[in-house]
mmCIF file of C-alpha atoms in Angstrom:
data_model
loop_
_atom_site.group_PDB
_atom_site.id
_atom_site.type_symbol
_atom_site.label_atom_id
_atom_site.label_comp_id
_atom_site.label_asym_id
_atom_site.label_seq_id
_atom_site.Cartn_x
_atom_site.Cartn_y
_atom_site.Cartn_z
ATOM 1 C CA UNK A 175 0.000 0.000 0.000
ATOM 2 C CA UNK A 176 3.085 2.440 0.209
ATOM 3 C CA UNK A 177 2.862 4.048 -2.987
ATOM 4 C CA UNK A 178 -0.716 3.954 -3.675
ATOM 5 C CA UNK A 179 -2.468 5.437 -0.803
ATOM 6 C CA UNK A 180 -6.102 6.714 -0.810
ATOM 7 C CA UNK A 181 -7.047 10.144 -1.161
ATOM 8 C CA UNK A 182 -9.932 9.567 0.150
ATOM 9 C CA UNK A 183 -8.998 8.960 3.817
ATOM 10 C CA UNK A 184 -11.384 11.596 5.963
ATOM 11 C CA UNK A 185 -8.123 12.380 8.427
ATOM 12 C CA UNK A 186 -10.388 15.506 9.618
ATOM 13 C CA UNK A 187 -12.180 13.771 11.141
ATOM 14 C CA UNK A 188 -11.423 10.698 14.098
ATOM 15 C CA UNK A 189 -10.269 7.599 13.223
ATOM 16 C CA UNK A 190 -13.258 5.795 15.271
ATOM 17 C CA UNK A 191 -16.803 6.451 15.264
ATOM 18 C CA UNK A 192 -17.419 9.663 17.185
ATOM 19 C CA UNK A 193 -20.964 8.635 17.737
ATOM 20 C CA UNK A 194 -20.490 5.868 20.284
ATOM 21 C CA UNK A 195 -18.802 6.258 23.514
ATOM 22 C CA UNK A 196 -16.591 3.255 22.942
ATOM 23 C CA UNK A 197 -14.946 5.376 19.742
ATOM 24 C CA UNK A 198 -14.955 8.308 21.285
ATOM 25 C CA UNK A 199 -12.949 6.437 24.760
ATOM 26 C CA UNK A 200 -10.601 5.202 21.755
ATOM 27 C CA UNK A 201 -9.613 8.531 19.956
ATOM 28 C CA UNK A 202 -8.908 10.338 23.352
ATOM 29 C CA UNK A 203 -6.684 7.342 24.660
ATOM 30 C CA UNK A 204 -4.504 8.402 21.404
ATOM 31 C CA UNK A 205 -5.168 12.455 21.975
ATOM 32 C CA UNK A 206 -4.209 12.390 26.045
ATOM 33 C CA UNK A 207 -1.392 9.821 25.457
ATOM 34 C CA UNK A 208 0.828 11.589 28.000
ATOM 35 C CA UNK A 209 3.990 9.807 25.618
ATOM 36 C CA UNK A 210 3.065 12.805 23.248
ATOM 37 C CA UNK A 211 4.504 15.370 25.489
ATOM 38 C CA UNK A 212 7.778 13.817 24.611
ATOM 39 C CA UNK A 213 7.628 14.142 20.999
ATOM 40 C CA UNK A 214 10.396 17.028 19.458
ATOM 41 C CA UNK A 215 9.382 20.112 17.693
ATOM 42 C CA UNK A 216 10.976 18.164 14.793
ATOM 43 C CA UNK A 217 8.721 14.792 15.083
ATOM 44 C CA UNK A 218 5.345 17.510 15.276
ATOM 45 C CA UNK A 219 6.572 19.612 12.309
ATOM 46 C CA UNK A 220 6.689 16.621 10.595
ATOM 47 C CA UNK A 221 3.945 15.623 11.581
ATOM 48 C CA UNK A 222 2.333 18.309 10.703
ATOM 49 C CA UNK A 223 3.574 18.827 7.186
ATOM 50 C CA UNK A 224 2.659 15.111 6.444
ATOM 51 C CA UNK A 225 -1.140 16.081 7.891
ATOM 52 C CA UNK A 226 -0.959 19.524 5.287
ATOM 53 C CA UNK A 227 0.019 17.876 2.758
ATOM 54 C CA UNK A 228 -1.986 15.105 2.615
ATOM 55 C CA UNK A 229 -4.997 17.243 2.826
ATOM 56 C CA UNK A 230 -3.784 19.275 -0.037
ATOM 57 C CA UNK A 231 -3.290 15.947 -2.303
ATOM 58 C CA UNK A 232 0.450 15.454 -1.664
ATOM 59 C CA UNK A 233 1.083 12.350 -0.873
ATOM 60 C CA UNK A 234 4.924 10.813 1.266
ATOM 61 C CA UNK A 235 6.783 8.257 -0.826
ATOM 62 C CA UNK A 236 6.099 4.981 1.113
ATOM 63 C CA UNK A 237 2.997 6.484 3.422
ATOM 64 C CA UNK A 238 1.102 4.144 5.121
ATOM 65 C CA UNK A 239 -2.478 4.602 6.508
ATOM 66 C CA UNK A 240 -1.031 3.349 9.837
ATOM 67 C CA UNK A 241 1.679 6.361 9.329
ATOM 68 C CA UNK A 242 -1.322 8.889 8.000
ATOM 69 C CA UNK A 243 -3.289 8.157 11.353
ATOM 70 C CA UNK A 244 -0.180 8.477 13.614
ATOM 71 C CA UNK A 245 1.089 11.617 11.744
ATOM 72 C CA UNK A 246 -3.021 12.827 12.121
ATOM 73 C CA UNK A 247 -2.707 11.818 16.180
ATOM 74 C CA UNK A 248 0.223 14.003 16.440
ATOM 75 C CA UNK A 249 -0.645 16.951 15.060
ATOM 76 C CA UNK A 250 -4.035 16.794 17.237
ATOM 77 C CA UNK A 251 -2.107 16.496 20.371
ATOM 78 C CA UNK A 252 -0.269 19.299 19.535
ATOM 79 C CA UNK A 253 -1.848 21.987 17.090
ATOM 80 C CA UNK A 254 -5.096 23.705 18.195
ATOM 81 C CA UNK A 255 -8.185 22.488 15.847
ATOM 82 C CA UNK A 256 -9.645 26.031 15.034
ATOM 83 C CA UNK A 257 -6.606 27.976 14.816
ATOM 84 C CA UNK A 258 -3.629 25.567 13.824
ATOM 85 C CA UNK A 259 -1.305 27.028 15.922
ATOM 86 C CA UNK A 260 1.123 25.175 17.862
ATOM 87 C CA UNK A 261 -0.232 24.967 21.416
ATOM 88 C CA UNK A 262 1.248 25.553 24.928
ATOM 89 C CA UNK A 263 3.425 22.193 26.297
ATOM 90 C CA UNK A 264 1.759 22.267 29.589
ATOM 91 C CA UNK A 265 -1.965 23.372 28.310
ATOM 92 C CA UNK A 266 -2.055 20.250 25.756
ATOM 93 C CA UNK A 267 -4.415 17.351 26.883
ATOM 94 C CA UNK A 268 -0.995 15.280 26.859
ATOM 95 C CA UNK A 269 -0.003 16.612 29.623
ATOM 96 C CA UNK A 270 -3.129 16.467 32.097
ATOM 97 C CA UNK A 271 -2.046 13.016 33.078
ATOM 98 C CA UNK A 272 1.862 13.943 34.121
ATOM 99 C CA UNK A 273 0.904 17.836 35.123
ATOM 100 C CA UNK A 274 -2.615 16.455 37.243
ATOM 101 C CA UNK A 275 -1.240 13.848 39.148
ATOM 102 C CA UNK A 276 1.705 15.974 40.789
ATOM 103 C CA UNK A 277 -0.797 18.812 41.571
ATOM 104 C CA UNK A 278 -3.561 17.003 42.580
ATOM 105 C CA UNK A 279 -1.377 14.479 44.261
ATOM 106 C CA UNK A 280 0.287 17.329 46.290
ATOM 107 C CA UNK A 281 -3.069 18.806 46.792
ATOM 108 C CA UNK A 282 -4.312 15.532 48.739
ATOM 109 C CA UNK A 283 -1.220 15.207 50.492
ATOM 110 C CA UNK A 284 -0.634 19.013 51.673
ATOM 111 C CA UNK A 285 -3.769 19.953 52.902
ATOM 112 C CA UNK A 286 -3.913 20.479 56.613
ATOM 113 C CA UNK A 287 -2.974 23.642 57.194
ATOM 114 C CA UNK A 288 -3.896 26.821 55.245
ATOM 115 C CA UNK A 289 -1.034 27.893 53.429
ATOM 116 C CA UNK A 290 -0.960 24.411 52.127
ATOM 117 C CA UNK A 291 -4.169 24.754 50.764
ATOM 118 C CA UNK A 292 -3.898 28.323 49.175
ATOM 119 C CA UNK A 293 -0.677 27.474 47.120
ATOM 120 C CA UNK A 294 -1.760 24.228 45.704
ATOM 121 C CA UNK A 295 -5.101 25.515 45.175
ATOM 122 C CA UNK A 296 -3.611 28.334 43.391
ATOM 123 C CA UNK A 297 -1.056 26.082 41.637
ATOM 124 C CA UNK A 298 -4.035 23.812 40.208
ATOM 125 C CA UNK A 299 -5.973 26.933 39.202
ATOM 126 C CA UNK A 300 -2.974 28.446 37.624
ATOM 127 C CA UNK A 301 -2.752 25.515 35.529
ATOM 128 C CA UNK A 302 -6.169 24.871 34.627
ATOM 129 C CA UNK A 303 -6.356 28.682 33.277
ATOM 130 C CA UNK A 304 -3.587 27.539 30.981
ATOM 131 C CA UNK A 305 -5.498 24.667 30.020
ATOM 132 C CA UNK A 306 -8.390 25.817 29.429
ATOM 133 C CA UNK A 307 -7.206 29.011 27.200
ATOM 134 C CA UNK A 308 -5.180 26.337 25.157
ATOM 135 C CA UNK A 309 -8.419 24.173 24.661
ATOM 136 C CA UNK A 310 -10.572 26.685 24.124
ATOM 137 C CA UNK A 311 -12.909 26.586 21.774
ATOM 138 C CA UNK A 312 -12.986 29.142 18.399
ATOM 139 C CA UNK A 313 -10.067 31.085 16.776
ATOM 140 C CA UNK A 314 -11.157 34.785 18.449
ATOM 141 C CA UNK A 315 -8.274 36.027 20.312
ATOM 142 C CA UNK A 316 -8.333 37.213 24.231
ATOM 143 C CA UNK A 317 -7.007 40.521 24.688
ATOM 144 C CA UNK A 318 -4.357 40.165 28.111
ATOM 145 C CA UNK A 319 -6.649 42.750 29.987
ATOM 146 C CA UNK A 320 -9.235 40.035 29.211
ATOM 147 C CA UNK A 321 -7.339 37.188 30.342
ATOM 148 C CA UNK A 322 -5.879 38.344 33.296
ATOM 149 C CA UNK A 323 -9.141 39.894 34.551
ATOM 150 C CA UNK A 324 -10.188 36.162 33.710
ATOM 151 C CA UNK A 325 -7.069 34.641 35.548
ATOM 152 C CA UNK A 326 -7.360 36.696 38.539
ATOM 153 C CA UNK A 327 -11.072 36.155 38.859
ATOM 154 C CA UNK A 328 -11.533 32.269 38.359
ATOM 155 C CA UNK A 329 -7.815 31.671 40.711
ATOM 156 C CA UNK A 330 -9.604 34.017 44.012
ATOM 157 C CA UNK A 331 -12.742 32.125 43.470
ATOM 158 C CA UNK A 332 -11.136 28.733 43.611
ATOM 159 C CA UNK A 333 -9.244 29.727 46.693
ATOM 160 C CA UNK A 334 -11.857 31.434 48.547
ATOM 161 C CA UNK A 335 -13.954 28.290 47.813
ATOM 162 C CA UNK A 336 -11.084 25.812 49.132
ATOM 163 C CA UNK A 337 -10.916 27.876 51.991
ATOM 164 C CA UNK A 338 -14.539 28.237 52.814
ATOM 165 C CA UNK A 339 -15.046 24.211 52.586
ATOM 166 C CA UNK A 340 -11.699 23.550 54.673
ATOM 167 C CA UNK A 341 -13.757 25.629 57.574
ATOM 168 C CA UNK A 342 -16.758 23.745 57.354
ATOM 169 C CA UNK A 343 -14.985 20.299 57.560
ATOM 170 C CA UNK A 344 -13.100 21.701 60.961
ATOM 171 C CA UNK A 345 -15.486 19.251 63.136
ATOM 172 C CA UNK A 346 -16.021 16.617 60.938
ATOM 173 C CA UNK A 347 -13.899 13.347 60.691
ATOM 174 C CA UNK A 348 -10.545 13.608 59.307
ATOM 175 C CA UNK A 349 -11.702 11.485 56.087
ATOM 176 C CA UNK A 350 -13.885 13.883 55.455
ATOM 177 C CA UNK A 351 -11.236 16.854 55.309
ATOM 178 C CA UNK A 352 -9.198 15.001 52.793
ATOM 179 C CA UNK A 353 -12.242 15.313 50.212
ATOM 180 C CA UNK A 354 -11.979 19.163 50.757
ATOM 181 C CA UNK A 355 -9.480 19.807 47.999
ATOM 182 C CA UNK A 356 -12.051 17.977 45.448
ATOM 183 C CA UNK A 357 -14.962 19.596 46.121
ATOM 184 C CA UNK A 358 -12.735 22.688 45.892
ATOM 185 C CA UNK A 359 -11.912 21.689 42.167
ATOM 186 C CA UNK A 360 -14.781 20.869 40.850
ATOM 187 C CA UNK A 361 -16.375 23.882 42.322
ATOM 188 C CA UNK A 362 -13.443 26.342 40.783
ATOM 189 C CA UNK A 363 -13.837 24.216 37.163
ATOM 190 C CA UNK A 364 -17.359 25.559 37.830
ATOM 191 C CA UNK A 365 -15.998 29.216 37.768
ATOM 192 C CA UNK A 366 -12.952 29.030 36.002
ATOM 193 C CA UNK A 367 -13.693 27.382 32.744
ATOM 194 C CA UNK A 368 -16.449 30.455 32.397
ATOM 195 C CA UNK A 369 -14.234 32.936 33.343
ATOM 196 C CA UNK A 370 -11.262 31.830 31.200
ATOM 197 C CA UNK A 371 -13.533 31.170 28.077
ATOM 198 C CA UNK A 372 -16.486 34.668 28.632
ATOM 199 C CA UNK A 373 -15.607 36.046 25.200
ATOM 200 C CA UNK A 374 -17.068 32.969 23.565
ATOM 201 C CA UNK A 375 -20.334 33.875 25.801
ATOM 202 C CA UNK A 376 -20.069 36.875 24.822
ATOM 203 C CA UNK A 377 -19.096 36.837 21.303
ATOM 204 C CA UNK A 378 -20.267 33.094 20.167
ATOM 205 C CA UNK A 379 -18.025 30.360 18.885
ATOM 206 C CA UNK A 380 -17.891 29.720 14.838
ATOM 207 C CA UNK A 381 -21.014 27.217 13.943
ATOM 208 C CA UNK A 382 -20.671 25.053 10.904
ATOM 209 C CA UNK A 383 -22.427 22.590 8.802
ATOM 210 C CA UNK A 384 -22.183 19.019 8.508
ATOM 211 C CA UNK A 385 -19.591 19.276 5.699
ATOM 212 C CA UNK A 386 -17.721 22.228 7.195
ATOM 213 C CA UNK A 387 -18.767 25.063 5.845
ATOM 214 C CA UNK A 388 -18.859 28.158 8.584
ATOM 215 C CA UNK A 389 -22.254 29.580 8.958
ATOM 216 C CA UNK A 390 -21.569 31.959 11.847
ATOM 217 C CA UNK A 391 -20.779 32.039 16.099
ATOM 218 C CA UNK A 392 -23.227 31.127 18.680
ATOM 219 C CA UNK A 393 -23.447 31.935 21.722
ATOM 220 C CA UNK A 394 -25.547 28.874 22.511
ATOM 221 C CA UNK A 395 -23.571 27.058 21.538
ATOM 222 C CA UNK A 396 -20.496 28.534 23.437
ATOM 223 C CA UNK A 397 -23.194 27.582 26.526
ATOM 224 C CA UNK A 398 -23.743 24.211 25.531
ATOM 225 C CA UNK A 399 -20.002 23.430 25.165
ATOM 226 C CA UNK A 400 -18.703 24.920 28.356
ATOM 227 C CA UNK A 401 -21.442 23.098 30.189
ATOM 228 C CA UNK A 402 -20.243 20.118 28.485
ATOM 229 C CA UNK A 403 -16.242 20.804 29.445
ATOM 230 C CA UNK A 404 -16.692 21.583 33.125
ATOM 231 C CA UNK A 405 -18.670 18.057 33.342
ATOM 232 C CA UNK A 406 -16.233 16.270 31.752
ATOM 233 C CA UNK A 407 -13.565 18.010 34.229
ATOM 234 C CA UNK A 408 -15.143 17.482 37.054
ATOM 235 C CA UNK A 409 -15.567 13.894 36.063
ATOM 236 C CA UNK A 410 -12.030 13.315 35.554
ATOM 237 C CA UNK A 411 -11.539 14.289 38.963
ATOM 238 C CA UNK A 412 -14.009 11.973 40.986
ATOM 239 C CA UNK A 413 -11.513 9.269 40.578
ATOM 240 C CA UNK A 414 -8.445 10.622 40.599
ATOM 241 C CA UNK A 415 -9.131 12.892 43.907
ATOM 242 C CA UNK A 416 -11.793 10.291 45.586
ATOM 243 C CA UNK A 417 -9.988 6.642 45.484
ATOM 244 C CA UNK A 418 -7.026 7.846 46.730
ATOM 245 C CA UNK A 419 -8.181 9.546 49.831
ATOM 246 C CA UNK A 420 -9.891 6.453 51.083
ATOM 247 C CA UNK A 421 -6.860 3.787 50.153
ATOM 248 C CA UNK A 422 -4.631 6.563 51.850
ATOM 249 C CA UNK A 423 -7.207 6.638 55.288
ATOM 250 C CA UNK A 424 -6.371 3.088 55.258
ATOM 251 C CA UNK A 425 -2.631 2.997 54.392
ATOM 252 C CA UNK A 426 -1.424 5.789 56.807
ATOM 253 C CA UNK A 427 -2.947 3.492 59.802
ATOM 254 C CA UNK A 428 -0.079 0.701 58.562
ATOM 255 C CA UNK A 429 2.833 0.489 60.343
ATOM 256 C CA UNK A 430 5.059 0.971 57.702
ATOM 257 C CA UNK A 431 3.666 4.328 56.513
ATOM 258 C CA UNK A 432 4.061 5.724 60.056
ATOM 259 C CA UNK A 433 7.314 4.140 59.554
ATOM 260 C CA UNK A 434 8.539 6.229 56.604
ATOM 261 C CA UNK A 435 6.454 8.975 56.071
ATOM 262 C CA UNK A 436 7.971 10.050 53.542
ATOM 263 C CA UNK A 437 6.268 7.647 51.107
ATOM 264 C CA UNK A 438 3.227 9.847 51.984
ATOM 265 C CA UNK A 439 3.569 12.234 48.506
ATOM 266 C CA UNK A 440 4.816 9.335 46.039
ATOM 267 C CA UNK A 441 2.981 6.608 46.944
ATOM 268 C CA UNK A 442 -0.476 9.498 46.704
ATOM 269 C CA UNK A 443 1.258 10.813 43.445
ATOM 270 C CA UNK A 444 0.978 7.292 41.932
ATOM 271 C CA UNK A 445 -2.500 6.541 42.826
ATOM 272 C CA UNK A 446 -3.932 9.504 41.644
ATOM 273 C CA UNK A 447 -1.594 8.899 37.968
ATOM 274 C CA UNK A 448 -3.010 5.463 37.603
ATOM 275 C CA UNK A 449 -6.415 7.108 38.117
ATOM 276 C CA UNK A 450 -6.115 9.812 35.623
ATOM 277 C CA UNK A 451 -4.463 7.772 32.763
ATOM 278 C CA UNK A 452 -8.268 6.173 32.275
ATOM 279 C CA UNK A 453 -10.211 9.015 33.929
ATOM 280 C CA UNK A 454 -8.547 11.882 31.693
ATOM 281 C CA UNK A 455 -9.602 9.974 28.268
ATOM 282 C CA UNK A 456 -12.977 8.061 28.761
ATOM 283 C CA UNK A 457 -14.070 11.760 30.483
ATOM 284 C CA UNK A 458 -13.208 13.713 27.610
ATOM 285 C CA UNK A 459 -15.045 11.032 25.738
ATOM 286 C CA UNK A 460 -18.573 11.759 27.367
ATOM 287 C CA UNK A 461 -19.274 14.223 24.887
ATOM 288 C CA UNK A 462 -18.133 14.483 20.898
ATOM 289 C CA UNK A 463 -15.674 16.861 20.072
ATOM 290 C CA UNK A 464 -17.832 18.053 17.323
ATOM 291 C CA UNK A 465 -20.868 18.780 19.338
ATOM 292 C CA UNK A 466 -23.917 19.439 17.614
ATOM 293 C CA UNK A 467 -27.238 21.741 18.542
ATOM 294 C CA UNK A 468 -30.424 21.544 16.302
ATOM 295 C CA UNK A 469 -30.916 25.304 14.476
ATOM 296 C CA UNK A 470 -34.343 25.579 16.638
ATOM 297 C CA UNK A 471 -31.457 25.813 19.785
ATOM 298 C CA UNK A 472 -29.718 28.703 18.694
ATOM 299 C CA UNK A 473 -30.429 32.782 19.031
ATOM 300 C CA UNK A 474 -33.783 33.940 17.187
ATOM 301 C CA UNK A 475 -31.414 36.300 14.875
ATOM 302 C CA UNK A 476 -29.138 33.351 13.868
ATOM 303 C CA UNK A 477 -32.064 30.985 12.977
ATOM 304 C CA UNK A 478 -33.352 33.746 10.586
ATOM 305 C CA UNK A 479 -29.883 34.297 9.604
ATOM 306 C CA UNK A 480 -29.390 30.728 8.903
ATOM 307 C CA UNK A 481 -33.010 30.329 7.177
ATOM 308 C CA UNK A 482 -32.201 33.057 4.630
ATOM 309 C CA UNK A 483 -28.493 31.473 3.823
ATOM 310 C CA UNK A 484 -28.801 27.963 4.635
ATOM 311 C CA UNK A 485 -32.374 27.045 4.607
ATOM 312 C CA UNK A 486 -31.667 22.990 4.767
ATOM 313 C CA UNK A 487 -29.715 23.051 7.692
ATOM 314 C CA UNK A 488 -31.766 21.499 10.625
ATOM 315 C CA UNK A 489 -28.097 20.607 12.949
ATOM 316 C CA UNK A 490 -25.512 22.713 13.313
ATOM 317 C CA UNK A 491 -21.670 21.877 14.386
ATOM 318 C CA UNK A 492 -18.765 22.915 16.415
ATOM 319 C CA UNK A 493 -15.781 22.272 18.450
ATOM 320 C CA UNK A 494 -16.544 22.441 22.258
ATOM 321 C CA UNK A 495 -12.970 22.862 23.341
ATOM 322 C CA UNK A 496 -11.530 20.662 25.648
#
């Protein structure tokens, strides 16, 4: 097959049926592959070049479909899907797994006394705003008055929550203050996905129809995807930040552990990597990528907009960000 490959390969689209959860599980395994983060500027150039090219016709001497889906897998791990720019190391999904489990692990470990709590809180906040302006969702820019007003805003909220939970646990069991720094995520996802992604409320995010073509932004749809990220985020995190808390209850009563407490942060780092590794895919696989909202959904203006230019579109299309 190495000289005569298809043109015909859809490589815009996933390798696996987006409309099951089992394909969906499938292409995120290959998109959060936390072995991706290692890959050189030179492997995702090339990459990306083979991707470009084979889009434009241009096919590699000796290409294989294998190669074509690797070379596709690549350049989604690493190149945004609206803009095609290369995106931040630390903000691609292939590095929640590494980047997650030292936070989070740190977070469950360190978080008796306040301090603790306010710097990992604001670590973990600091690097979900990164994440979630590298995932977002549309090619509209965000001026830095409007990020930082963003950063500052979802990063106090997250901390004041953290806080205000770590109170309320005070005379409570002690198992029940370890699930303080989880219900302080998924509370901050709750505020700072919003924050770090209000110019799509505001503005809309580009709609499309089922072949591609761009119709217009929506801010229902910018609704309907954010609503769909922040589940998916908090999801990941019921594992990864509410098995470990009980195996660690148990372990730190073992005589070893009192032994060598130092195990404390490694052994917790561990658990909560093993979680994430299947947590971070098959939750990013809850929803499609390409999420889709009948035309009767959207604003009253863009339904007459969209009857005038595009009267047989009934569903529209577009990327919810991750």
């Amino acid at each position: 097959m190495s000289g005569d490959l298809p043109l015909n390969i859809n490589i815009k689209e996933p390798r696996w049926d987006q409309g099951t959860f089992m394909g969906r599980a499938q292409h995120f395994f290959m998109v959060t592959d936390p072995r991706n983060v290692l890959l050189s500027s030179e492997v995702l150039e090339d990459a990306k070049v083979t991707v470009e090219d084979y889009r434009l016709g241009v096919v590699k001497p000796g290409l294989t479909e294998d190669q074509l889906w690797r070379a596709k897998y690549i350049y989604d791990s690493a190149f945004h899907p609206d803009t095609g720019e290369k995106m931040l190391l630390v903000g691609r999904m292939s590095a929640q797994v590494p980047m997650n489990m030292t936070i989070t692990g740190c977070m469950l470990t360190f978080y008796r006394t306040t301090p603790a709590v306010v710097f990992w809180q604001w670590v973990n906040q600091s690097f979900n705003a990164v994440v979630n302006y590298t995932n977002r969702s549309g090619d509209a820019p965000l001026t830095m008055n409007q990020l930082g007003a963003a950063y500052v805003s979802a990063t106090t909220g997250a901390v004041i929550t953290a806080l205000g939970l770590k109170s309320l646990t005070k005379h409570l069991p002690a198992i029940m203050g370890r699930f303080v720094p989880f219900a302080a995520v998924a509370a901050a996802n709750c505020i700072n996905i919003p924050f770090m992604r209000q110019r799509e409320l505001k503005c809309g995010i580009p709609i499309t129809d089922a072949e591609g073509k761009r119709l217009g932004e929506s801010t229902k749809a910018a609704q309907q995807a954010i609503v769909q990220v922040v589940v998916s985020r908090i999801g990941m995190a019921v594992p990864a930040m509410a098995i470990p808390p009980v195996i660690m209850n148990a372990l730190e009563k073992k005589a070893f552990m009192k032994r060598f407490p130092v195990l404390n942060a490694p052994v917790q780092v561990g658990l909560v990597g093993f979680c994430l590794v299947f947590a971070t895919p098959l939750c990013c696989a809850l929803f499609p990528q390409k999420s889709s909202m009948k035309v009767s959904s959207l604003e009253p203006e863009l339904q007459e907009s969209l009857r005038q230019s595009s009267p047989h579109t009934t569903t529209v299309y577009f990327n919810k960000g991750l």
